[in-house]
XYZ file of C-alpha atoms in Angstrom:
526
model
C 10.908 51.884 -14.370
C 14.417 53.639 -13.996
C 15.043 51.820 -17.112
C 11.977 53.059 -18.748
C 13.373 56.769 -17.936
C 16.840 55.490 -18.960
C 15.228 54.589 -22.176
C 13.878 57.758 -23.082
C 16.916 60.085 -22.410
C 19.261 57.896 -24.452
C 16.223 58.721 -27.291
C 16.716 62.653 -26.479
C 13.118 62.826 -24.157
C 11.157 65.926 -24.202
C 12.369 68.329 -21.669
C 9.600 69.768 -20.021
C 7.732 67.063 -19.654
C 10.341 64.474 -18.654
C 10.790 66.051 -15.470
C 7.241 65.392 -14.402
C 7.323 62.087 -16.070
C 10.429 60.537 -14.257
C 9.744 61.869 -10.958
C 6.187 60.499 -11.547
C 7.948 56.893 -12.306
C 10.939 56.901 -9.842
C 7.963 57.569 -6.903
C 6.030 54.242 -5.894
C 1.792 54.806 -5.906
C 0.665 54.741 -2.554
C -1.668 51.625 -1.365
C -4.720 53.322 -1.977
C -3.584 53.825 -5.993
C -3.044 50.126 -5.998
C -6.365 49.590 -4.840
C -6.149 48.906 -1.561
C -7.143 50.529 1.951
C -4.291 52.292 3.445
C -5.195 53.013 7.844
C -6.557 56.362 8.362
C -7.578 56.998 4.372
C -10.686 56.913 2.634
C -11.850 53.932 0.333
C -9.359 53.378 -2.588
C -11.498 54.838 -5.394
C -11.582 58.345 -3.649
C -7.692 58.458 -3.104
C -7.420 57.617 -6.574
C -9.085 60.623 -7.998
C -6.935 62.662 -5.311
C -3.730 61.338 -6.753
C -4.617 61.905 -10.309
C -4.926 65.709 -9.374
C -1.908 66.737 -10.022
C -0.880 63.439 -13.295
C -3.601 65.602 -15.155
C -2.439 68.988 -14.119
C 0.981 68.312 -15.662
C -0.195 66.574 -18.666
C -2.616 68.931 -19.547
C 0.716 71.801 -19.310
C 2.974 69.549 -20.822
C 0.537 69.170 -23.798
C -0.026 72.791 -23.696
C 3.908 73.631 -24.065
C 4.171 70.934 -26.635
C 1.367 72.721 -28.733
C 2.426 76.097 -28.143
C 6.047 75.379 -29.308
C 4.848 73.743 -32.741
C 2.488 75.930 -33.472
C 5.189 78.991 -33.139
C 6.985 76.860 -35.360
C 9.791 76.029 -33.022
C 11.239 73.092 -31.205
C 9.257 70.399 -29.139
C 11.988 70.815 -26.569
C 13.760 67.921 -28.077
C 16.620 67.258 -26.044
C 20.118 66.200 -27.261
C 21.007 63.927 -24.659
C 22.196 60.184 -24.559
C 24.949 57.808 -24.386
C 25.171 57.708 -28.549
C 24.487 61.856 -28.477
C 21.714 63.504 -30.754
C 20.019 61.144 -33.246
C 20.447 63.661 -35.962
C 23.529 63.174 -35.590
C 24.075 59.708 -35.770
C 21.953 59.417 -39.015
C 23.846 62.162 -40.883
C 27.577 59.915 -39.873
C 25.755 56.958 -40.825
C 24.228 58.573 -44.287
C 21.189 57.175 -43.753
C 18.938 57.782 -46.905
C 16.106 59.501 -45.036
C 17.729 61.526 -42.258
C 15.367 62.505 -39.325
C 14.817 66.732 -39.651
C 13.355 68.787 -36.986
C 10.006 70.196 -38.539
C 10.549 73.874 -38.547
C 7.530 75.425 -40.048
C 4.178 75.664 -38.503
C 2.232 74.146 -40.889
C 4.101 71.573 -42.138
C 4.994 70.814 -37.867
C 1.167 70.649 -37.523
C -0.130 68.081 -40.332
C 3.273 65.983 -39.379
C 2.328 65.829 -35.477
C -1.625 65.922 -35.739
C -2.187 62.170 -34.047
C 0.788 62.709 -31.870
C -0.344 66.227 -30.692
C -4.488 64.993 -30.742
C -3.314 62.606 -28.106
C -1.739 64.500 -25.747
C -4.315 67.207 -25.993
C -6.688 64.624 -24.581
C -4.173 62.577 -22.366
C -5.939 64.298 -19.233
C -9.390 62.974 -20.287
C -7.981 59.704 -20.891
C -6.091 59.069 -17.346
C -9.883 59.192 -15.255
C -9.989 55.725 -16.182
C -6.391 55.046 -14.932
C -4.494 54.639 -11.846
C -1.409 57.151 -11.353
C 1.182 54.369 -12.242
C -0.729 53.216 -15.339
C -1.334 57.128 -15.853
C 2.943 57.558 -15.871
C 3.775 54.323 -17.811
C 0.975 55.791 -20.381
C 2.751 59.452 -20.173
C 6.439 58.265 -20.349
C 5.221 56.104 -23.690
C 3.677 59.516 -25.260
C 6.402 61.680 -24.428
C 8.255 59.558 -26.330
C 5.665 58.809 -29.103
C 5.422 62.857 -29.283
C 9.554 62.719 -29.578
C 10.073 60.221 -32.309
C 7.130 62.230 -34.158
C 8.665 65.634 -33.727
C 12.293 64.567 -34.876
C 11.814 61.675 -37.260
C 8.025 61.714 -39.062
C 8.558 63.098 -42.982
C 6.889 66.247 -43.732
C 4.420 66.260 -45.737
C 4.901 67.961 -49.409
C 8.179 65.678 -49.813
C 11.063 68.293 -48.238
C 14.054 66.774 -48.169
C 15.815 66.317 -44.858
C 16.455 68.921 -42.555
C 19.622 68.751 -40.636
C 20.592 69.779 -37.634
C 23.308 73.076 -37.653
C 25.197 71.457 -34.618
C 25.360 68.213 -36.447
C 25.968 69.088 -39.742
C 29.782 68.707 -41.649
C 31.287 71.968 -42.702
C 31.312 72.422 -46.554
C 35.009 71.809 -47.989
C 36.670 74.399 -50.201
C 38.006 73.769 -53.679
C 41.414 71.526 -53.243
C 43.993 72.301 -55.125
C 44.264 70.833 -57.578
C 40.899 69.991 -58.492
C 40.227 66.555 -59.836
C 36.306 66.643 -60.244
C 33.956 64.204 -62.533
C 30.700 65.051 -63.655
C 27.673 62.638 -63.230
C 24.762 62.705 -64.717
C 21.335 62.301 -63.573
C 20.823 59.667 -65.990
C 23.997 57.453 -64.852
C 22.478 56.283 -61.376
C 19.029 55.422 -60.092
C 19.532 52.666 -56.971
C 21.606 53.057 -53.901
C 23.890 50.044 -55.248
C 24.655 52.534 -58.498
C 25.291 55.246 -56.030
C 27.643 53.584 -53.723
C 29.594 52.299 -57.230
C 29.671 55.694 -58.111
C 31.158 57.151 -55.390
C 34.136 53.883 -55.606
C 34.922 54.110 -58.797
C 35.442 58.065 -58.853
C 37.664 57.861 -55.680
C 39.909 54.872 -57.047
C 40.535 56.839 -60.358
C 41.884 59.559 -58.114
C 39.272 62.307 -58.019
C 38.597 64.378 -55.016
C 35.382 65.963 -55.993
C 32.130 64.788 -57.725
C 29.845 67.223 -59.590
C 26.493 65.201 -58.656
C 23.783 66.008 -61.183
C 20.054 66.662 -59.324
C 18.636 68.854 -61.531
C 17.984 68.340 -65.258
C 14.513 69.983 -67.210
C 12.602 71.286 -63.897
C 12.727 68.198 -62.131
C 14.908 66.939 -59.384
C 16.829 63.825 -57.691
C 15.868 64.412 -54.266
C 12.373 64.868 -52.082
C 11.666 68.660 -53.159
C 8.774 71.240 -51.955
C 9.664 72.989 -55.443
C 9.984 70.358 -58.000
C 8.889 66.875 -58.809
C 11.264 63.590 -58.854
C 13.155 63.214 -62.343
C 11.938 61.065 -65.168
C 14.927 58.890 -64.490
C 13.129 58.321 -61.425
C 9.733 57.966 -62.960
C 8.752 60.801 -61.428
C 8.079 59.455 -58.119
C 9.920 58.846 -55.212
C 12.277 55.839 -55.447
C 12.593 55.189 -52.015
C 15.620 56.393 -51.050
C 16.898 59.972 -51.126
C 19.720 59.900 -53.792
C 21.309 62.928 -52.748
C 21.571 62.156 -49.030
C 23.174 58.774 -50.233
C 25.525 60.192 -52.608
C 26.867 62.821 -50.137
C 27.679 60.429 -47.161
C 29.123 58.056 -49.963
C 31.469 60.904 -51.157
C 32.163 62.047 -48.064
C 33.081 58.266 -46.833
C 35.610 57.970 -49.289
C 37.062 61.432 -48.839
C 35.436 63.033 -51.681
C 33.885 66.545 -52.227
C 30.432 66.799 -53.543
C 28.984 69.741 -55.687
C 25.311 69.574 -56.558
C 25.305 69.825 -60.236
C 21.992 72.296 -61.262
C 20.760 72.576 -64.406
C 19.908 76.305 -64.233
C 17.594 77.648 -67.139
C 16.390 74.328 -68.661
C 12.650 74.073 -68.029
C 11.653 70.691 -69.964
C 12.782 68.887 -72.712
C 10.641 66.365 -75.035
C 8.716 65.954 -77.738
C 5.677 66.085 -75.129
C 4.599 67.867 -72.244
C 5.567 66.571 -69.111
C 3.027 63.894 -67.242
C 3.085 65.441 -63.869
C 1.026 68.713 -64.030
C 3.080 70.378 -60.891
C 5.815 70.640 -63.116
C 6.951 74.256 -64.478
C 5.814 73.230 -67.684
C 2.538 73.113 -66.458
C 2.291 75.208 -63.266
C 4.279 78.092 -64.595
C 3.878 78.505 -68.287
C 4.730 82.208 -68.600
C 7.876 81.659 -66.693
C 9.790 80.259 -70.029
C 10.898 82.719 -72.319
C 8.193 83.564 -75.375
C 8.524 85.453 -78.844
C 6.134 88.909 -79.437
C 3.260 86.134 -79.442
C 3.252 84.810 -76.573
C 4.263 81.681 -78.166
C 7.008 79.246 -76.285
C 10.032 77.315 -77.779
C 8.661 74.351 -79.210
C 9.028 70.945 -77.825
C 11.581 68.586 -79.296
C 14.751 67.624 -78.640
C 16.167 70.374 -77.224
C 15.409 72.360 -73.969
C 12.349 74.393 -73.177
C 14.386 77.067 -70.966
C 13.025 79.529 -68.234
C 13.325 83.314 -68.670
C 15.380 85.074 -66.473
C 14.267 88.386 -67.073
C 11.392 87.824 -64.894
C 12.251 88.068 -61.129
C 10.084 85.121 -60.026
C 12.208 83.039 -62.166
C 15.133 84.172 -60.721
C 14.172 83.436 -57.347
C 12.310 79.734 -58.168
C 16.155 78.724 -59.251
C 17.892 80.874 -55.743
C 15.137 78.958 -53.570
C 16.226 75.390 -55.161
C 19.741 76.181 -54.601
C 18.898 77.320 -50.905
C 16.400 73.811 -50.464
C 19.614 72.023 -51.046
C 22.033 73.808 -49.339
C 19.917 73.961 -46.355
C 18.925 70.415 -46.338
C 22.255 68.450 -47.918
C 25.821 68.821 -46.239
C 26.689 69.382 -50.042
C 30.343 71.339 -50.383
C 29.255 73.576 -53.226
C 26.518 73.959 -55.957
C 27.744 73.740 -59.845
C 25.521 75.402 -61.943
C 25.265 74.158 -65.608
C 23.208 75.749 -68.613
C 23.423 79.733 -66.869
C 22.905 81.258 -70.806
C 20.091 81.651 -73.077
C 20.020 78.013 -73.694
C 17.909 78.623 -77.183
C 19.478 75.821 -79.011
C 17.757 74.649 -82.523
C 15.634 77.243 -82.895
C 16.400 79.787 -86.199
C 17.254 83.094 -85.228
C 16.131 82.476 -81.053
C 18.299 85.532 -80.270
C 16.450 87.542 -82.150
C 13.170 86.032 -81.307
C 13.154 85.462 -77.648
C 12.471 86.728 -75.161
C 9.685 89.481 -76.573
C 6.670 88.862 -74.125
C 4.984 91.489 -72.808
C 6.478 91.260 -69.324
C 10.070 91.137 -70.195
C 9.523 94.364 -72.870
C 7.417 96.012 -70.259
C 11.096 95.240 -67.863
C 13.097 96.481 -70.004
C 11.538 99.424 -70.916
C 10.966 100.430 -67.049
C 15.116 100.127 -66.419
C 16.342 101.518 -69.442
C 13.590 103.507 -71.534
C 13.822 101.657 -74.402
C 12.616 99.110 -76.646
C 14.768 95.908 -78.040
C 14.653 97.474 -81.784
C 16.157 100.763 -80.876
C 19.514 99.306 -79.439
C 20.563 95.819 -80.227
C 23.462 96.166 -78.434
C 21.852 97.199 -75.257
C 18.982 95.055 -75.739
C 21.652 92.133 -76.098
C 23.618 93.583 -72.681
C 20.075 93.912 -70.765
C 19.186 90.005 -71.512
C 23.044 89.205 -70.412
C 22.724 91.037 -67.411
C 19.632 88.940 -65.976
C 21.467 85.843 -66.382
C 24.120 87.630 -64.197
C 21.623 88.624 -61.979
C 20.666 84.898 -61.663
C 24.170 83.743 -60.687
C 24.055 86.892 -58.129
C 21.147 85.755 -56.161
C 22.053 81.862 -56.735
C 25.391 83.105 -54.358
C 23.405 84.595 -52.239
C 21.038 82.014 -51.597
C 24.053 79.689 -51.074
C 25.794 81.843 -48.620
C 22.629 82.447 -46.722
C 21.744 78.418 -46.312
C 25.095 77.294 -45.883
C 28.091 79.556 -45.901
C 31.064 78.217 -46.739
C 30.177 76.184 -49.919
C 31.248 77.132 -53.135
C 29.562 78.137 -56.350
C 31.047 76.922 -59.678
C 29.898 77.289 -63.087
C 30.113 75.182 -65.880
C 30.723 77.279 -69.204
C 30.862 77.867 -72.864
C 34.018 76.912 -74.076
C 34.828 80.243 -76.231
C 33.535 83.383 -73.447
C 33.378 85.306 -76.595
C 31.094 82.956 -78.266
C 28.979 82.068 -75.549
C 28.380 85.921 -74.999
C 27.692 86.077 -78.611
C 25.362 83.278 -79.084
C 23.654 82.648 -75.562
C 24.624 85.963 -73.716
C 26.839 84.498 -71.372
C 29.298 86.179 -68.948
C 31.071 83.931 -67.763
C 34.657 85.420 -66.825
C 32.680 88.625 -65.457
C 30.717 86.272 -63.013
C 34.404 85.566 -61.648
C 36.415 88.621 -61.420
C 33.112 90.002 -59.803
C 33.334 86.834 -57.086
C 29.753 85.432 -58.096
C 31.213 82.120 -58.392
C 34.559 80.198 -57.361
C 35.600 78.877 -60.401
C 34.477 78.322 -64.124
C 35.184 75.419 -65.504
C 35.099 76.234 -69.606
C 33.480 73.165 -71.681
C 36.514 72.748 -73.502
C 35.475 69.339 -74.949
C 37.513 68.789 -78.354
C 39.578 65.897 -79.777
C 42.284 68.532 -80.956
C 44.829 69.102 -78.201
C 45.756 72.573 -79.893
C 41.773 73.707 -79.474
C 41.755 72.580 -75.967
C 44.781 74.625 -75.456
C 43.635 77.800 -77.038
C 40.060 77.475 -75.389
C 41.231 77.304 -71.681
C 44.423 79.698 -72.411
C 41.357 82.201 -72.978
C 39.789 82.070 -70.170
C 42.972 82.424 -68.367
C 43.808 85.393 -69.896
C 40.417 86.849 -69.465
C 40.334 86.466 -65.814
C 44.131 86.617 -65.154
C 44.555 84.616 -61.611
C 41.078 83.654 -61.821
C 40.589 79.886 -60.638
C 39.737 77.984 -64.262
C 39.576 74.352 -64.217
C 39.653 73.072 -67.386
C 36.302 70.943 -68.648
C 37.994 67.574 -70.392
C 35.461 66.205 -72.981
C 36.655 62.414 -72.246
C 33.899 61.213 -74.704
C 35.579 62.440 -77.525
C 38.890 61.182 -76.964
C 39.403 57.563 -78.441
C 42.954 57.248 -77.944
C 45.478 57.168 -74.582
C 47.692 60.098 -76.451
C 44.708 62.338 -77.011
C 43.601 62.437 -73.310
C 47.194 62.400 -72.510
C 47.865 65.399 -74.093
C 45.042 67.339 -72.842
C 45.989 66.380 -69.155
C 49.569 67.413 -69.827
C 48.420 70.710 -70.356
C 45.878 70.663 -67.163
C 48.923 69.920 -65.494
C 51.271 72.672 -66.872
C 48.424 75.159 -65.391
C 48.367 73.472 -61.786
C 46.791 70.215 -62.577
C 42.788 71.488 -62.216
C 40.746 68.886 -64.304
C 36.731 68.182 -64.351
C 36.317 65.134 -66.761
C 32.675 65.156 -68.614
C 31.401 62.140 -67.693
C 31.431 59.502 -65.785
C 29.884 56.814 -68.235
C 32.871 57.712 -70.854
C 35.002 56.122 -68.303
C 32.700 53.529 -66.843
C 30.041 51.229 -67.617
C 26.165 52.621 -66.756
C 23.016 50.991 -67.183
C 21.768 47.219 -67.097
C 25.164 46.096 -66.754
C 27.392 48.272 -64.615
C 29.928 45.681 -64.859
C 30.236 45.499 -68.768
C 33.883 45.464 -69.748
C 34.665 48.287 -72.546
C 38.339 48.447 -73.815
C 38.040 52.327 -74.803
C 36.825 53.011 -71.233
C 39.210 50.984 -69.593
C 42.431 52.636 -71.576
C 40.785 56.029 -70.368
C 41.066 54.938 -66.772
C 44.461 54.273 -67.103
C 45.770 57.395 -68.633
C 43.263 59.622 -65.902
C 45.044 57.133 -62.533
C 48.330 57.916 -64.493
C 47.949 61.470 -64.538
C 46.106 61.737 -61.010
C 49.331 60.245 -59.486
C 51.703 62.450 -60.820
């Protein structure tokens, strides 16, 4: 029996009821409880009933305590003891794809624990047919069942793993120099892909991976807010790609920033097949013209309307969900602009829905046509509000995590065409770094774009985005990386599939990719 007690303690135990269970286990049952007659005692069944009473009371107290704590949204009294420490910390160190988590919300906790709680509440009735020895053993096993149910049961609704604050790895600051690689959502599907990508990024000399987790109103991790991405056929792939990516990155000394496409809500010629996707669930969240018509479906993203407070709140909630449930070192924002590509006269047409116009009139007292410059400034301010609310959500959920943003290569053009104010975000401290997408085959154009950003925010952290996919020669890539070295050595390479094979044959040889890799490795060693 002491071995049973140790077994429970190694798994954490349940603090309040465990003292009752362990004491009962350690105390041998009286002869009457074993069905024997002891001198001067009543028949065995009467004594058995007498010895059951304190056990009933203990079980009732334990069940009530567990139920009260869970129904209030609190913990179930899980202890963090045991030789190997907390189960959650061990899982985090191993990088388990589906790490255990505590149930912190009443409704989800009750749904998760219904079988266990029902058993706990009915336990005193079942004990009527048990001897105290069997009852205490049953209660001990019940305690273990409730403990494991509370600690590792997946919550209904697909929420990602919840990590205890005590067992979390603190976020790492921006390295100097920062050497990052963008890894898009279509670069990985299997656990083997994730591990291979991280190993290759580390071998290349990178220290940061920009890992895409949200592309078009769908995500690549278990979420309560958005469905799985089309890259996983809109369903759970059987593992948590983001949890595995974080674990594999950290194991190799890499930082990982969760890359989030902010404004895109869908892309394709047909609507999403999942009815919970934003295109179906919140059609009013998308930009619309004066007649209430959304962007046409096609080859370009249809985008969310950042002028609507509920859209900004949703984006902030997505970021908070990621930062709460995963040990990411930061969040990387992309498409933080009115990305209305492919639509003629889009800047004048969108958004002109009734609610947006009412919000504009309420805040400014004007209509868009009265002052087009003011209308542009107001819409740009809503994009900036989106960044500010994302920053606030990230700070609350994961203090110390960094926020970076990919921005248009030319800041003036970014504002003029897409109402993006990247330099203003950096000056205001809303982001920690800007990554201008200065993708060009011509070194002179690349240098001009980066110098423009550096002049717009003197002393601000500008990490040049290098369009590796456009560079076919060693000389062109060497020239751009040499310019990065003159600016301090920061660079971000777009993207992984320009450097390594992906898809069905991840080991295929491509001479251009091999050439690029050699140039990058040499630059990283300097």
